[in-house]
mmCIF file of C-alpha atoms in Angstrom:
data_model
loop_
_atom_site.group_PDB
_atom_site.id
_atom_site.type_symbol
_atom_site.label_atom_id
_atom_site.label_comp_id
_atom_site.label_asym_id
_atom_site.label_seq_id
_atom_site.Cartn_x
_atom_site.Cartn_y
_atom_site.Cartn_z
ATOM 1 C CA MET A 1 2.965 49.777 -43.586
ATOM 2 C CA ARG A 2 -0.549 50.907 -42.679
ATOM 3 C CA VAL A 3 -3.275 48.902 -44.455
ATOM 4 C CA LEU A 4 -6.962 49.499 -45.126
ATOM 5 C CA LEU A 5 -8.724 46.234 -45.947
ATOM 6 C CA VAL A 6 -12.182 46.785 -47.416
ATOM 7 C CA GLY A 7 -14.360 43.680 -47.149
ATOM 8 C CA ALA A 8 -14.575 41.334 -44.162
ATOM 9 C CA GLY A 9 -16.264 38.404 -45.875
ATOM 10 C CA GLY A 10 -14.684 34.993 -46.345
ATOM 11 C CA VAL A 11 -11.584 36.171 -48.198
ATOM 12 C CA GLY A 12 -11.195 39.327 -46.117
ATOM 13 C CA THR A 13 -11.404 37.403 -42.856
ATOM 14 C CA ALA A 14 -8.870 34.857 -44.138
ATOM 15 C CA ILE A 15 -6.557 37.742 -45.042
ATOM 16 C CA THR A 16 -6.626 38.993 -41.447
ATOM 17 C CA ARG A 17 -5.829 35.521 -40.093
ATOM 18 C CA ILE A 18 -2.843 35.163 -42.412
ATOM 19 C CA ALA A 19 -1.591 38.721 -41.901
ATOM 20 C CA ALA A 20 -1.826 38.476 -38.096
ATOM 21 C CA ARG A 21 1.091 36.031 -38.172
ATOM 22 C CA ARG A 22 3.355 38.514 -40.021
ATOM 23 C CA ASP A 23 5.152 41.644 -38.836
ATOM 24 C CA PHE A 24 5.551 43.767 -41.993
ATOM 25 C CA PHE A 25 2.769 46.201 -40.984
ATOM 26 C CA GLY A 26 1.950 48.257 -37.912
ATOM 27 C CA HIS A 27 -1.703 49.177 -38.457
ATOM 28 C CA PHE A 28 -4.447 47.194 -40.172
ATOM 29 C CA VAL A 29 -7.958 48.619 -40.568
ATOM 30 C CA VAL A 30 -10.656 46.029 -41.303
ATOM 31 C CA ALA A 31 -13.629 47.829 -42.856
ATOM 32 C CA ASP A 32 -16.975 46.497 -44.002
ATOM 33 C CA TYR A 33 -20.495 47.771 -44.670
ATOM 34 C CA ASP A 34 -21.553 45.463 -41.833
ATOM 35 C CA LEU A 35 -19.558 46.706 -38.843
ATOM 36 C CA THR A 36 -20.338 43.588 -36.809
ATOM 37 C CA ARG A 37 -18.664 41.460 -39.476
ATOM 38 C CA ALA A 38 -15.515 43.603 -39.367
ATOM 39 C CA GLU A 39 -15.535 43.516 -35.552
ATOM 40 C CA ALA A 40 -15.911 39.732 -35.570
ATOM 41 C CA ALA A 41 -12.903 39.365 -37.873
ATOM 42 C CA VAL A 42 -10.774 41.506 -35.549
ATOM 43 C CA ALA A 43 -12.031 39.869 -32.358
ATOM 44 C CA ALA A 44 -11.083 36.414 -33.646
ATOM 45 C CA LEU A 45 -7.414 37.359 -33.967
ATOM 46 C CA ASP A 46 -4.767 36.624 -31.378
ATOM 47 C CA ASP A 47 -2.860 39.852 -31.972
ATOM 48 C CA GLY A 48 -1.467 41.145 -28.728
ATOM 49 C CA ALA A 49 -0.014 44.248 -30.402
ATOM 50 C CA GLY A 50 -3.417 45.774 -31.112
ATOM 51 C CA ARG A 51 -2.566 46.319 -34.749
ATOM 52 C CA PHE A 52 -6.088 45.558 -36.029
ATOM 53 C CA ILE A 53 -9.137 47.801 -35.724
ATOM 54 C CA ALA A 54 -12.641 47.567 -37.212
ATOM 55 C CA ARG A 55 -14.443 50.348 -39.043
ATOM 56 C CA ARG A 56 -17.662 50.653 -41.007
ATOM 57 C CA ILE A 57 -17.452 51.761 -44.649
ATOM 58 C CA ASP A 58 -19.665 51.742 -47.715
ATOM 59 C CA ALA A 59 -17.404 50.487 -50.528
ATOM 60 C CA SER A 60 -19.510 52.315 -53.116
ATOM 61 C CA ASP A 61 -18.912 55.693 -51.405
ATOM 62 C CA GLN A 62 -15.671 56.846 -52.983
ATOM 63 C CA ALA A 63 -15.434 60.049 -50.943
ATOM 64 C CA ALA A 64 -15.959 58.193 -47.655
ATOM 65 C CA VAL A 65 -13.264 55.655 -48.507
ATOM 66 C CA THR A 66 -10.847 58.440 -49.480
ATOM 67 C CA ALA A 67 -11.546 60.142 -46.156
ATOM 68 C CA LEU A 68 -11.004 56.916 -44.200
ATOM 69 C CA LEU A 69 -7.651 56.331 -45.930
ATOM 70 C CA ALA A 70 -6.572 59.826 -44.926
ATOM 71 C CA GLU A 71 -7.918 59.558 -41.378
ATOM 72 C CA GLU A 72 -6.114 56.276 -40.712
ATOM 73 C CA ARG A 73 -3.016 57.390 -42.681
ATOM 74 C CA CYS A 74 -3.061 54.168 -44.699
ATOM 75 C CA ASP A 75 -0.334 53.479 -47.251
ATOM 76 C CA VAL A 76 -2.377 50.938 -49.182
ATOM 77 C CA LEU A 77 -5.975 49.904 -49.817
ATOM 78 C CA LEU A 78 -6.545 46.165 -50.156
ATOM 79 C CA ASN A 79 -9.849 45.462 -51.901
ATOM 80 C CA ALA A 80 -11.549 42.226 -50.770
ATOM 81 C CA THR A 81 -15.022 43.105 -52.063
ATOM 82 C CA ASP A 82 -16.765 41.765 -55.151
ATOM 83 C CA PRO A 83 -15.961 43.380 -58.529
ATOM 84 C CA ARG A 84 -18.879 45.819 -58.418
ATOM 85 C CA PHE A 85 -16.860 47.964 -56.033
ATOM 86 C CA VAL A 86 -13.514 47.894 -57.846
ATOM 87 C CA MET A 87 -13.766 51.312 -59.462
ATOM 88 C CA PRO A 88 -14.882 53.424 -56.474
ATOM 89 C CA LEU A 89 -12.185 51.805 -54.298
ATOM 90 C CA PHE A 90 -9.552 52.091 -57.045
ATOM 91 C CA GLU A 91 -10.370 55.795 -57.491
ATOM 92 C CA ALA A 92 -10.505 56.408 -53.747
ATOM 93 C CA ALA A 93 -6.974 55.071 -53.309
ATOM 94 C CA LEU A 94 -5.734 57.254 -56.156
ATOM 95 C CA ALA A 95 -7.403 60.338 -54.659
ATOM 96 C CA ALA A 96 -5.910 59.599 -51.231
ATOM 97 C CA GLY A 97 -2.391 59.038 -52.569
ATOM 98 C CA SER A 98 -2.362 55.414 -51.414
ATOM 99 C CA HIS A 99 -1.246 52.282 -53.175
ATOM 100 C CA TYR A 100 -4.013 49.884 -54.239
ATOM 101 C CA LEU A 101 -4.302 46.107 -54.545
ATOM 102 C CA ASP A 102 -7.229 43.935 -55.645
ATOM 103 C CA MET A 103 -7.982 40.323 -56.510
ATOM 104 C CA ALA A 104 -10.588 40.909 -59.234
ATOM 105 C CA MET A 105 -10.622 43.651 -61.832
ATOM 106 C CA SER A 106 -13.179 46.115 -63.180
ATOM 107 C CA LEU A 107 -16.162 44.479 -64.849
ATOM 108 C CA SER A 108 -16.544 43.633 -68.509
ATOM 109 C CA ARG A 109 -19.496 44.332 -70.803
ATOM 110 C CA PRO A 110 -20.198 42.016 -73.742
ATOM 111 C CA HIS A 111 -20.060 43.308 -77.304
ATOM 112 C CA ALA A 112 -23.553 44.499 -78.201
ATOM 113 C CA ALA A 113 -23.734 42.866 -81.636
ATOM 114 C CA GLN A 114 -21.308 39.907 -81.479
ATOM 115 C CA PRO A 115 -20.900 38.886 -77.836
ATOM 116 C CA TYR A 116 -19.484 35.437 -78.674
ATOM 117 C CA ALA A 117 -16.957 36.595 -81.249
ATOM 118 C CA ARG A 118 -15.723 40.061 -80.308
ATOM 119 C CA CYS A 119 -14.804 41.724 -77.028
ATOM 120 C CA GLY A 120 -16.793 44.659 -75.774
ATOM 121 C CA VAL A 121 -15.418 46.265 -72.623
ATOM 122 C CA LYS A 122 -12.836 43.830 -71.269
ATOM 123 C CA LEU A 123 -12.055 42.983 -67.671
ATOM 124 C CA GLY A 124 -9.744 45.669 -66.340
ATOM 125 C CA ASP A 125 -10.232 48.111 -69.225
ATOM 126 C CA GLU A 126 -11.531 50.832 -66.909
ATOM 127 C CA GLN A 127 -8.529 50.440 -64.638
ATOM 128 C CA PHE A 128 -5.937 50.434 -67.403
ATOM 129 C CA ALA A 129 -7.585 53.550 -68.845
ATOM 130 C CA ARG A 130 -6.419 55.302 -65.654
ATOM 131 C CA ALA A 131 -2.821 54.046 -65.865
ATOM 132 C CA ASP A 132 -1.395 57.494 -66.726
ATOM 133 C CA ALA A 133 -3.007 59.053 -63.660
ATOM 134 C CA TRP A 134 -1.555 56.341 -61.438
ATOM 135 C CA GLN A 135 1.844 56.727 -63.099
ATOM 136 C CA LYS A 136 1.831 60.479 -62.451
ATOM 137 C CA SER A 137 0.781 59.901 -58.828
ATOM 138 C CA GLY A 138 3.885 57.798 -58.209
ATOM 139 C CA ARG A 139 1.707 55.117 -56.660
ATOM 140 C CA LEU A 140 1.193 51.453 -57.516
ATOM 141 C CA ALA A 141 -2.143 49.864 -58.400
ATOM 142 C CA LEU A 142 -1.422 46.128 -58.349
ATOM 143 C CA VAL A 143 -4.458 44.532 -59.970
ATOM 144 C CA GLY A 144 -5.544 40.891 -60.084
ATOM 145 C CA MET A 145 -3.388 39.755 -57.147
ATOM 146 C CA GLY A 146 -5.389 36.861 -55.705
ATOM 147 C CA VAL A 147 -4.795 33.248 -56.666
ATOM 148 C CA GLU A 148 -6.532 33.324 -60.083
ATOM 149 C CA PRO A 149 -5.725 35.943 -61.191
ATOM 150 C CA GLY A 150 -2.614 36.489 -59.138
ATOM 151 C CA LEU A 151 -0.494 33.465 -58.336
ATOM 152 C CA SER A 152 -1.392 32.020 -61.746
ATOM 153 C CA ASP A 153 0.079 35.152 -63.358
ATOM 154 C CA VAL A 154 3.224 34.909 -61.220
ATOM 155 C CA PHE A 155 3.602 31.336 -62.484
ATOM 156 C CA ALA A 156 3.287 32.578 -66.087
ATOM 157 C CA ARG A 157 6.040 35.136 -65.598
ATOM 158 C CA TYR A 158 8.250 32.602 -63.805
ATOM 159 C CA ALA A 159 7.846 30.155 -66.692
ATOM 160 C CA ALA A 160 8.769 32.840 -69.209
ATOM 161 C CA ASP A 161 11.795 33.977 -67.201
ATOM 162 C CA GLU A 162 13.255 30.657 -66.117
ATOM 163 C CA LEU A 163 11.691 27.667 -67.884
ATOM 164 C CA PHE A 164 11.154 28.549 -71.553
ATOM 165 C CA ASP A 165 12.842 30.263 -74.483
ATOM 166 C CA GLU A 166 9.610 30.429 -76.487
ATOM 167 C CA ILE A 167 6.043 29.942 -75.278
ATOM 168 C CA GLU A 168 3.315 28.535 -77.485
ATOM 169 C CA GLU A 169 0.468 28.568 -74.973
ATOM 170 C CA ILE A 170 -0.206 29.597 -71.399
ATOM 171 C CA GLY A 171 -3.360 28.024 -70.021
ATOM 172 C CA VAL A 172 -4.575 28.569 -66.482
ATOM 173 C CA ARG A 173 -6.296 25.391 -65.289
ATOM 174 C CA ASP A 174 -8.293 25.229 -62.059
ATOM 175 C CA GLY A 175 -9.764 22.042 -60.627
ATOM 176 C CA ALA A 176 -10.832 20.501 -57.339
ATOM 177 C CA ASN A 177 -12.407 17.454 -55.721
ATOM 178 C CA LEU A 178 -14.211 19.437 -53.022
ATOM 179 C CA THR A 179 -17.548 18.259 -51.707
ATOM 180 C CA VAL A 180 -19.914 20.053 -49.306
ATOM 181 C CA GLU A 181 -22.008 17.839 -47.059
ATOM 182 C CA GLY A 182 -25.696 18.647 -46.740
ATOM 183 C CA TYR A 183 -26.140 20.912 -49.780
ATOM 184 C CA ASP A 184 -27.222 20.197 -53.337
ATOM 185 C CA PHE A 185 -25.784 23.533 -54.483
ATOM 186 C CA ALA A 186 -23.256 25.383 -52.353
ATOM 187 C CA PRO A 187 -20.647 27.355 -54.320
ATOM 188 C CA SER A 188 -17.389 27.603 -52.409
ATOM 189 C CA PHE A 189 -16.766 31.160 -53.617
ATOM 190 C CA ASN A 190 -18.813 34.362 -53.885
ATOM 191 C CA ILE A 191 -21.810 33.479 -56.094
ATOM 192 C CA TRP A 192 -22.067 37.018 -57.472
ATOM 193 C CA THR A 193 -18.528 36.732 -58.865
ATOM 194 C CA THR A 194 -19.028 33.109 -59.933
ATOM 195 C CA ILE A 195 -22.078 33.976 -62.030
ATOM 196 C CA GLU A 196 -20.269 36.940 -63.564
ATOM 197 C CA GLU A 197 -17.240 35.005 -64.734
ATOM 198 C CA CYS A 198 -19.026 31.813 -65.749
ATOM 199 C CA LEU A 199 -21.917 33.259 -67.769
ATOM 200 C CA ASN A 200 -20.067 36.103 -69.497
ATOM 201 C CA PRO A 201 -18.453 35.334 -72.879
ATOM 202 C CA PRO A 202 -15.028 33.773 -72.197
ATOM 203 C CA VAL A 203 -12.049 35.616 -73.673
ATOM 204 C CA VAL A 204 -9.169 33.923 -75.507
ATOM 205 C CA TYR A 205 -5.946 35.596 -76.637
ATOM 206 C CA GLU A 206 -4.018 34.695 -79.780
ATOM 207 C CA ARG A 207 -1.041 36.676 -81.001
ATOM 208 C CA GLU A 208 -2.378 36.910 -84.561
ATOM 209 C CA ARG A 209 -5.950 37.818 -83.553
ATOM 210 C CA GLY A 210 -5.584 39.609 -80.252
ATOM 211 C CA TRP A 211 -8.424 39.136 -77.775
ATOM 212 C CA PHE A 212 -11.681 37.519 -78.887
ATOM 213 C CA THR A 213 -14.614 35.753 -77.239
ATOM 214 C CA THR A 214 -16.269 32.327 -77.414
ATOM 215 C CA GLU A 215 -19.436 30.706 -76.094
ATOM 216 C CA PRO A 216 -19.614 30.084 -72.322
ATOM 217 C CA PHE A 217 -18.366 26.624 -71.284
ATOM 218 C CA SER A 218 -16.739 26.059 -74.699
ATOM 219 C CA GLU A 219 -13.761 23.857 -75.660
ATOM 220 C CA PRO A 220 -14.116 21.224 -72.919
ATOM 221 C CA GLU A 221 -10.980 19.258 -72.094
ATOM 222 C CA VAL A 222 -10.064 16.771 -69.392
ATOM 223 C CA PHE A 223 -7.089 17.976 -67.353
ATOM 224 C CA ASP A 224 -5.325 15.668 -64.904
ATOM 225 C CA PHE A 225 -4.716 17.615 -61.693
ATOM 226 C CA PRO A 226 -1.942 16.664 -59.236
ATOM 227 C CA ASP A 227 -1.903 15.664 -55.575
ATOM 228 C CA GLY A 228 -4.678 13.084 -55.845
ATOM 229 C CA ILE A 229 -7.337 15.336 -57.418
ATOM 230 C CA GLY A 230 -7.118 13.563 -60.769
ATOM 231 C CA PRO A 231 -8.902 14.151 -64.086
ATOM 232 C CA VAL A 232 -11.451 16.995 -64.204
ATOM 233 C CA GLU A 233 -13.267 18.343 -67.249
ATOM 234 C CA CYS A 234 -12.433 22.029 -67.706
ATOM 235 C CA VAL A 235 -14.177 24.622 -69.897
ATOM 236 C CA ASN A 236 -13.536 28.177 -71.060
ATOM 237 C CA VAL A 237 -14.530 30.827 -68.520
ATOM 238 C CA GLU A 238 -14.006 34.594 -68.569
ATOM 239 C CA HIS A 239 -11.049 35.431 -66.343
ATOM 240 C CA GLU A 240 -8.524 38.204 -65.825
ATOM 241 C CA GLU A 241 -5.390 36.202 -66.635
ATOM 242 C CA VAL A 242 -6.234 36.178 -70.337
ATOM 243 C CA LEU A 243 -6.382 39.991 -70.224
ATOM 244 C CA LEU A 244 -3.271 40.387 -68.057
ATOM 245 C CA VAL A 245 -0.692 37.830 -69.181
ATOM 246 C CA PRO A 246 -0.286 39.039 -72.807
ATOM 247 C CA ARG A 247 0.539 42.563 -71.606
ATOM 248 C CA TRP A 248 3.844 41.389 -70.097
ATOM 249 C CA VAL A 249 4.502 37.806 -71.261
ATOM 250 C CA ASP A 250 5.095 36.831 -74.886
ATOM 251 C CA ALA A 251 2.916 33.812 -75.748
ATOM 252 C CA ARG A 252 1.133 32.746 -78.918
ATOM 253 C CA ARG A 253 -2.045 31.826 -77.038
ATOM 254 C CA VAL A 254 -3.499 32.395 -73.544
ATOM 255 C CA THR A 255 -6.594 30.655 -72.126
ATOM 256 C CA PHE A 256 -8.387 30.080 -68.846
ATOM 257 C CA LYS A 257 -10.346 26.894 -68.152
ATOM 258 C CA TYR A 258 -12.202 26.002 -64.991
ATOM 259 C CA GLY A 259 -13.280 22.572 -63.748
ATOM 260 C CA LEU A 260 -16.942 23.266 -63.012
ATOM 261 C CA GLY A 261 -18.670 19.905 -63.564
ATOM 262 C CA ASP A 262 -21.882 19.213 -65.489
ATOM 263 C CA ASP A 263 -24.183 19.694 -62.500
ATOM 264 C CA PHE A 264 -22.726 23.111 -61.650
ATOM 265 C CA ILE A 265 -22.899 24.213 -65.293
ATOM 266 C CA ASP A 266 -26.524 23.058 -65.579
ATOM 267 C CA LYS A 267 -27.496 25.077 -62.516
ATOM 268 C CA LEU A 268 -25.786 28.187 -63.850
ATOM 269 C CA LYS A 269 -27.561 27.748 -67.190
ATOM 270 C CA THR A 270 -30.877 27.444 -65.349
ATOM 271 C CA LEU A 271 -30.220 30.663 -63.434
ATOM 272 C CA HIS A 272 -29.504 32.373 -66.749
ATOM 273 C CA ALA A 273 -32.615 30.956 -68.425
ATOM 274 C CA LEU A 274 -34.764 32.255 -65.557
ATOM 275 C CA GLY A 275 -33.094 35.667 -65.571
ATOM 276 C CA LEU A 276 -31.793 35.133 -62.049
ATOM 277 C CA ASP A 277 -28.265 36.068 -63.074
ATOM 278 C CA ALA A 278 -29.358 39.642 -63.879
ATOM 279 C CA THR A 279 -27.953 42.557 -61.900
ATOM 280 C CA GLU A 280 -30.534 45.188 -62.847
ATOM 281 C CA PRO A 281 -33.137 45.499 -60.062
ATOM 282 C CA VAL A 282 -36.685 44.262 -60.591
ATOM 283 C CA THR A 283 -39.756 45.193 -58.578
ATOM 284 C CA VAL A 284 -41.150 42.680 -56.080
ATOM 285 C CA ARG A 285 -43.576 43.053 -53.173
ATOM 286 C CA ASP A 286 -42.635 42.780 -49.520
ATOM 287 C CA ALA A 287 -44.798 41.120 -46.841
ATOM 288 C CA ASP A 288 -46.938 44.248 -46.597
ATOM 289 C CA GLY A 289 -47.418 44.509 -50.339
ATOM 290 C CA ALA A 290 -45.100 47.486 -50.754
ATOM 291 C CA PRO A 291 -42.931 47.536 -53.900
ATOM 292 C CA VAL A 292 -39.237 46.807 -53.383
ATOM 293 C CA ARG A 293 -36.468 47.000 -55.991
ATOM 294 C CA VAL A 294 -34.029 44.084 -55.804
ATOM 295 C CA SER A 295 -31.371 42.545 -58.034
ATOM 296 C CA PRO A 296 -32.151 38.915 -59.006
ATOM 297 C CA ARG A 297 -28.506 37.995 -58.561
ATOM 298 C CA ASP A 298 -28.530 39.391 -55.033
ATOM 299 C CA VAL A 299 -31.585 37.231 -54.288
ATOM 300 C CA VAL A 300 -29.680 34.141 -55.440
ATOM 301 C CA ALA A 301 -26.753 35.120 -53.218
ATOM 302 C CA ALA A 302 -29.077 35.626 -50.238
ATOM 303 C CA CYS A 303 -30.627 32.185 -50.711
ATOM 304 C CA LEU A 304 -27.300 30.338 -50.789
ATOM 305 C CA PRO A 305 -25.036 29.599 -47.817
ATOM 306 C CA ASP A 306 -22.188 32.000 -47.125
ATOM 307 C CA PRO A 307 -19.061 30.333 -48.592
ATOM 308 C CA ALA A 308 -17.087 31.380 -45.515
ATOM 309 C CA THR A 309 -19.294 29.139 -43.344
ATOM 310 C CA LEU A 310 -18.879 25.961 -45.387
ATOM 311 C CA GLY A 311 -15.461 24.888 -44.164
ATOM 312 C CA GLU A 312 -16.660 22.425 -41.528
ATOM 313 C CA ARG A 313 -18.847 20.656 -44.111
ATOM 314 C CA MET A 314 -16.255 20.678 -46.879
ATOM 315 C CA THR A 315 -13.732 17.976 -47.732
ATOM 316 C CA GLY A 316 -11.158 17.675 -50.488
ATOM 317 C CA LYS A 317 -8.515 19.780 -52.203
ATOM 318 C CA ILE A 318 -8.377 22.669 -54.629
ATOM 319 C CA CYS A 319 -5.677 23.200 -57.238
ATOM 320 C CA ALA A 320 -4.840 26.457 -58.998
ATOM 321 C CA GLY A 321 -2.159 26.405 -61.642
ATOM 322 C CA THR A 322 -0.697 27.467 -64.943
ATOM 323 C CA TRP A 323 0.012 25.031 -67.776
ATOM 324 C CA VAL A 324 2.717 26.196 -70.176
ATOM 325 C CA LYS A 325 3.765 24.692 -73.498
ATOM 326 C CA GLY A 326 6.757 25.828 -75.513
ATOM 327 C CA VAL A 327 10.449 25.332 -76.271
ATOM 328 C CA LYS A 328 13.563 25.293 -74.076
ATOM 329 C CA ASP A 329 17.079 24.847 -75.502
ATOM 330 C CA GLY A 330 15.587 23.823 -78.840
ATOM 331 C CA GLN A 331 13.467 21.049 -77.296
ATOM 332 C CA PRO A 332 9.678 20.985 -76.749
ATOM 333 C CA ARG A 333 8.666 21.385 -73.140
ATOM 334 C CA GLU A 334 5.382 21.255 -71.232
ATOM 335 C CA VAL A 335 4.956 22.035 -67.532
ATOM 336 C CA TYR A 336 2.207 22.692 -65.018
ATOM 337 C CA LEU A 337 3.036 25.028 -62.128
ATOM 338 C CA TYR A 338 0.514 24.574 -59.346
ATOM 339 C CA HIS A 339 -0.596 25.304 -55.810
ATOM 340 C CA VAL A 340 -2.800 22.861 -53.893
ATOM 341 C CA VAL A 341 -4.655 23.523 -50.643
ATOM 342 C CA ASP A 342 -6.314 20.786 -48.604
ATOM 343 C CA ASN A 343 -9.463 22.050 -46.891
ATOM 344 C CA GLN A 344 -8.805 19.971 -43.784
ATOM 345 C CA TRP A 345 -5.380 21.627 -43.447
ATOM 346 C CA SER A 346 -6.602 25.203 -43.991
ATOM 347 C CA MET A 347 -9.467 24.730 -41.532
ATOM 348 C CA ARG A 348 -7.199 23.207 -38.893
ATOM 349 C CA THR A 349 -4.403 25.757 -39.331
ATOM 350 C CA TYR A 350 -6.319 28.978 -40.049
ATOM 351 C CA GLY A 351 -10.020 28.277 -39.539
ATOM 352 C CA SER A 352 -10.719 29.233 -43.175
ATOM 353 C CA GLN A 353 -12.013 26.988 -45.937
ATOM 354 C CA ALA A 354 -9.592 26.153 -48.740
ATOM 355 C CA VAL A 355 -10.998 28.273 -51.579
ATOM 356 C CA VAL A 356 -11.069 31.562 -49.685
ATOM 357 C CA TRP A 357 -7.770 30.827 -47.925
ATOM 358 C CA GLN A 358 -5.984 30.086 -51.205
ATOM 359 C CA THR A 359 -7.240 33.394 -52.584
ATOM 360 C CA ALA A 360 -6.309 35.315 -49.432
ATOM 361 C CA ILE A 361 -2.693 34.273 -48.954
ATOM 362 C CA ASN A 362 -1.460 35.830 -52.194
ATOM 363 C CA PRO A 363 -2.351 39.492 -51.561
ATOM 364 C CA VAL A 364 -0.762 39.228 -48.113
ATOM 365 C CA VAL A 365 2.466 37.919 -49.656
ATOM 366 C CA ALA A 366 2.315 40.742 -52.214
ATOM 367 C CA LEU A 367 1.782 43.365 -49.494
ATOM 368 C CA GLU A 368 4.830 42.093 -47.636
ATOM 369 C CA LEU A 369 6.940 42.377 -50.790
ATOM 370 C CA VAL A 370 5.674 45.922 -51.401
ATOM 371 C CA ALA A 371 6.279 46.880 -47.758
ATOM 372 C CA GLY A 372 9.868 45.680 -48.029
ATOM 373 C CA GLY A 373 10.503 47.388 -51.357
ATOM 374 C CA VAL A 374 11.106 44.040 -53.076
ATOM 375 C CA TRP A 375 8.137 44.662 -55.352
ATOM 376 C CA ALA A 376 8.020 48.260 -56.515
ATOM 377 C CA GLY A 377 6.534 50.205 -59.386
ATOM 378 C CA THR A 378 4.113 52.903 -60.389
ATOM 379 C CA GLY A 379 1.013 52.866 -62.537
ATOM 380 C CA VAL A 380 -1.464 50.026 -63.067
ATOM 381 C CA LEU A 381 0.453 46.742 -63.061
ATOM 382 C CA GLY A 382 -0.461 43.079 -63.091
ATOM 383 C CA PRO A 383 1.521 40.446 -61.167
ATOM 384 C CA GLU A 384 3.390 39.562 -64.384
ATOM 385 C CA ALA A 385 5.089 42.968 -64.344
ATOM 386 C CA LEU A 386 7.054 42.137 -61.184
ATOM 387 C CA PRO A 387 9.824 39.593 -60.463
ATOM 388 C CA PRO A 388 8.279 36.181 -59.691
ATOM 389 C CA ARG A 389 10.996 34.426 -57.698
ATOM 390 C CA PRO A 390 10.738 36.608 -54.545
ATOM 391 C CA PHE A 391 6.993 36.002 -54.470
ATOM 392 C CA LEU A 392 7.293 32.225 -54.860
ATOM 393 C CA ASP A 393 10.051 32.044 -52.250
ATOM 394 C CA LEU A 394 7.992 34.028 -49.745
ATOM 395 C CA LEU A 395 4.874 31.957 -50.469
ATOM 396 C CA THR A 396 6.889 28.869 -49.512
ATOM 397 C CA ALA A 397 8.177 30.643 -46.401
ATOM 398 C CA TYR A 398 4.558 31.225 -45.379
ATOM 399 C CA GLY A 399 4.245 27.432 -45.174
ATOM 400 C CA SER A 400 2.345 27.013 -48.445
ATOM 401 C CA PRO A 401 4.644 25.417 -51.045
ATOM 402 C CA TRP A 402 4.004 25.260 -54.780
ATOM 403 C CA GLY A 403 4.895 22.550 -57.256
ATOM 404 C CA ILE A 404 5.944 21.838 -60.837
ATOM 405 C CA ARG A 405 4.833 18.871 -62.917
ATOM 406 C CA GLU A 406 6.778 18.099 -66.064
ATOM 407 C CA HIS A 407 6.025 15.170 -68.370
ATOM 408 C CA GLY A 408 4.142 13.290 -65.678
ATOM 409 C CA SER A 409 6.649 13.846 -62.859
ATOM 410 C CA GLU A 410 5.971 16.110 -59.906
ATOM 411 C CA GLN A 411 8.235 18.072 -57.603
ATOM 412 C CA GLN A 412 7.605 20.450 -54.729
ATOM 413 C CA ASP A 413 9.395 23.791 -54.547
#
């Protein structure tokens, strides 16, 4: 396999560190708008085979990305940029005849008249609208293949295949006890993406109603997370799983709730009240008084620390998982399938903080399955469309086991 990775930020760099330990590929291009960042990611690797090279690319330039895929003869494009660049990269891979894989899907747009009741353009709609073209190309676009979405969707499919006869609800629940020393506000993931998913209307799926929206941060519940994290209040947040799972898994209800905390929510609400979550550029003056157009959200991102640099100041664990309620053999059943990463472990073992590392390992596992023909398909597919057991077995083989909690008991797999 020959891979083009676009994006050498925190997640992209973690991807290279994980992939460097595997042998399923022969050529790995690390491309970024900032060439020095791509070069730094490659230089940090102990890869004696010379499989990694750095290139500069503008992710918004579809033609340039298509040309780079052809020049480097890449079989697959792995998108590790923020969601703004999903569509040009998605289309570039299609034009080049390459497979495509991302961890976040095309952006949503709220319903103009009823944003907190009805869906407008949903996450991934633009990509699924191109499913026929991908099907005809004979190539695979595997969308939403990070940790959430991604591993959480694999868990949903595994539960449907092996643990339940009927499913009442699938609820992705994400919580952590991470702290970052020295900062009052230091998001552990890309702030652009965090603002997008937290302040957009959350989507809920119900079999009788289909997809609909609610108010941000609605339906708070306290969820008890495993491995010492404990109880965390979780709230509705817009996320791809709710748009992906019902396409392949039969469930009466699908939700996504995130453990944000009151302080984090208050800060996000303040950004919204001040208009600092906006993406449309506004005019400001530079030091010489000349007008400059800049996105308020990009200003916020520039003022905050790079999540990739926070690992040394961060302590605690993060848990991503899928709670499933239903019936097995005529009896009610309730399980939580989960994956926990300790920041101290990920920093010591890979030099990457826990949040970006947990996101990064899953697309690498998926690439290895695609390279080996274990995961195969054409068109635009979510992780739920593919067999879950090979993925979970390989994830464990990577040294990152997952667990199941049922009725208060826990077991590692």
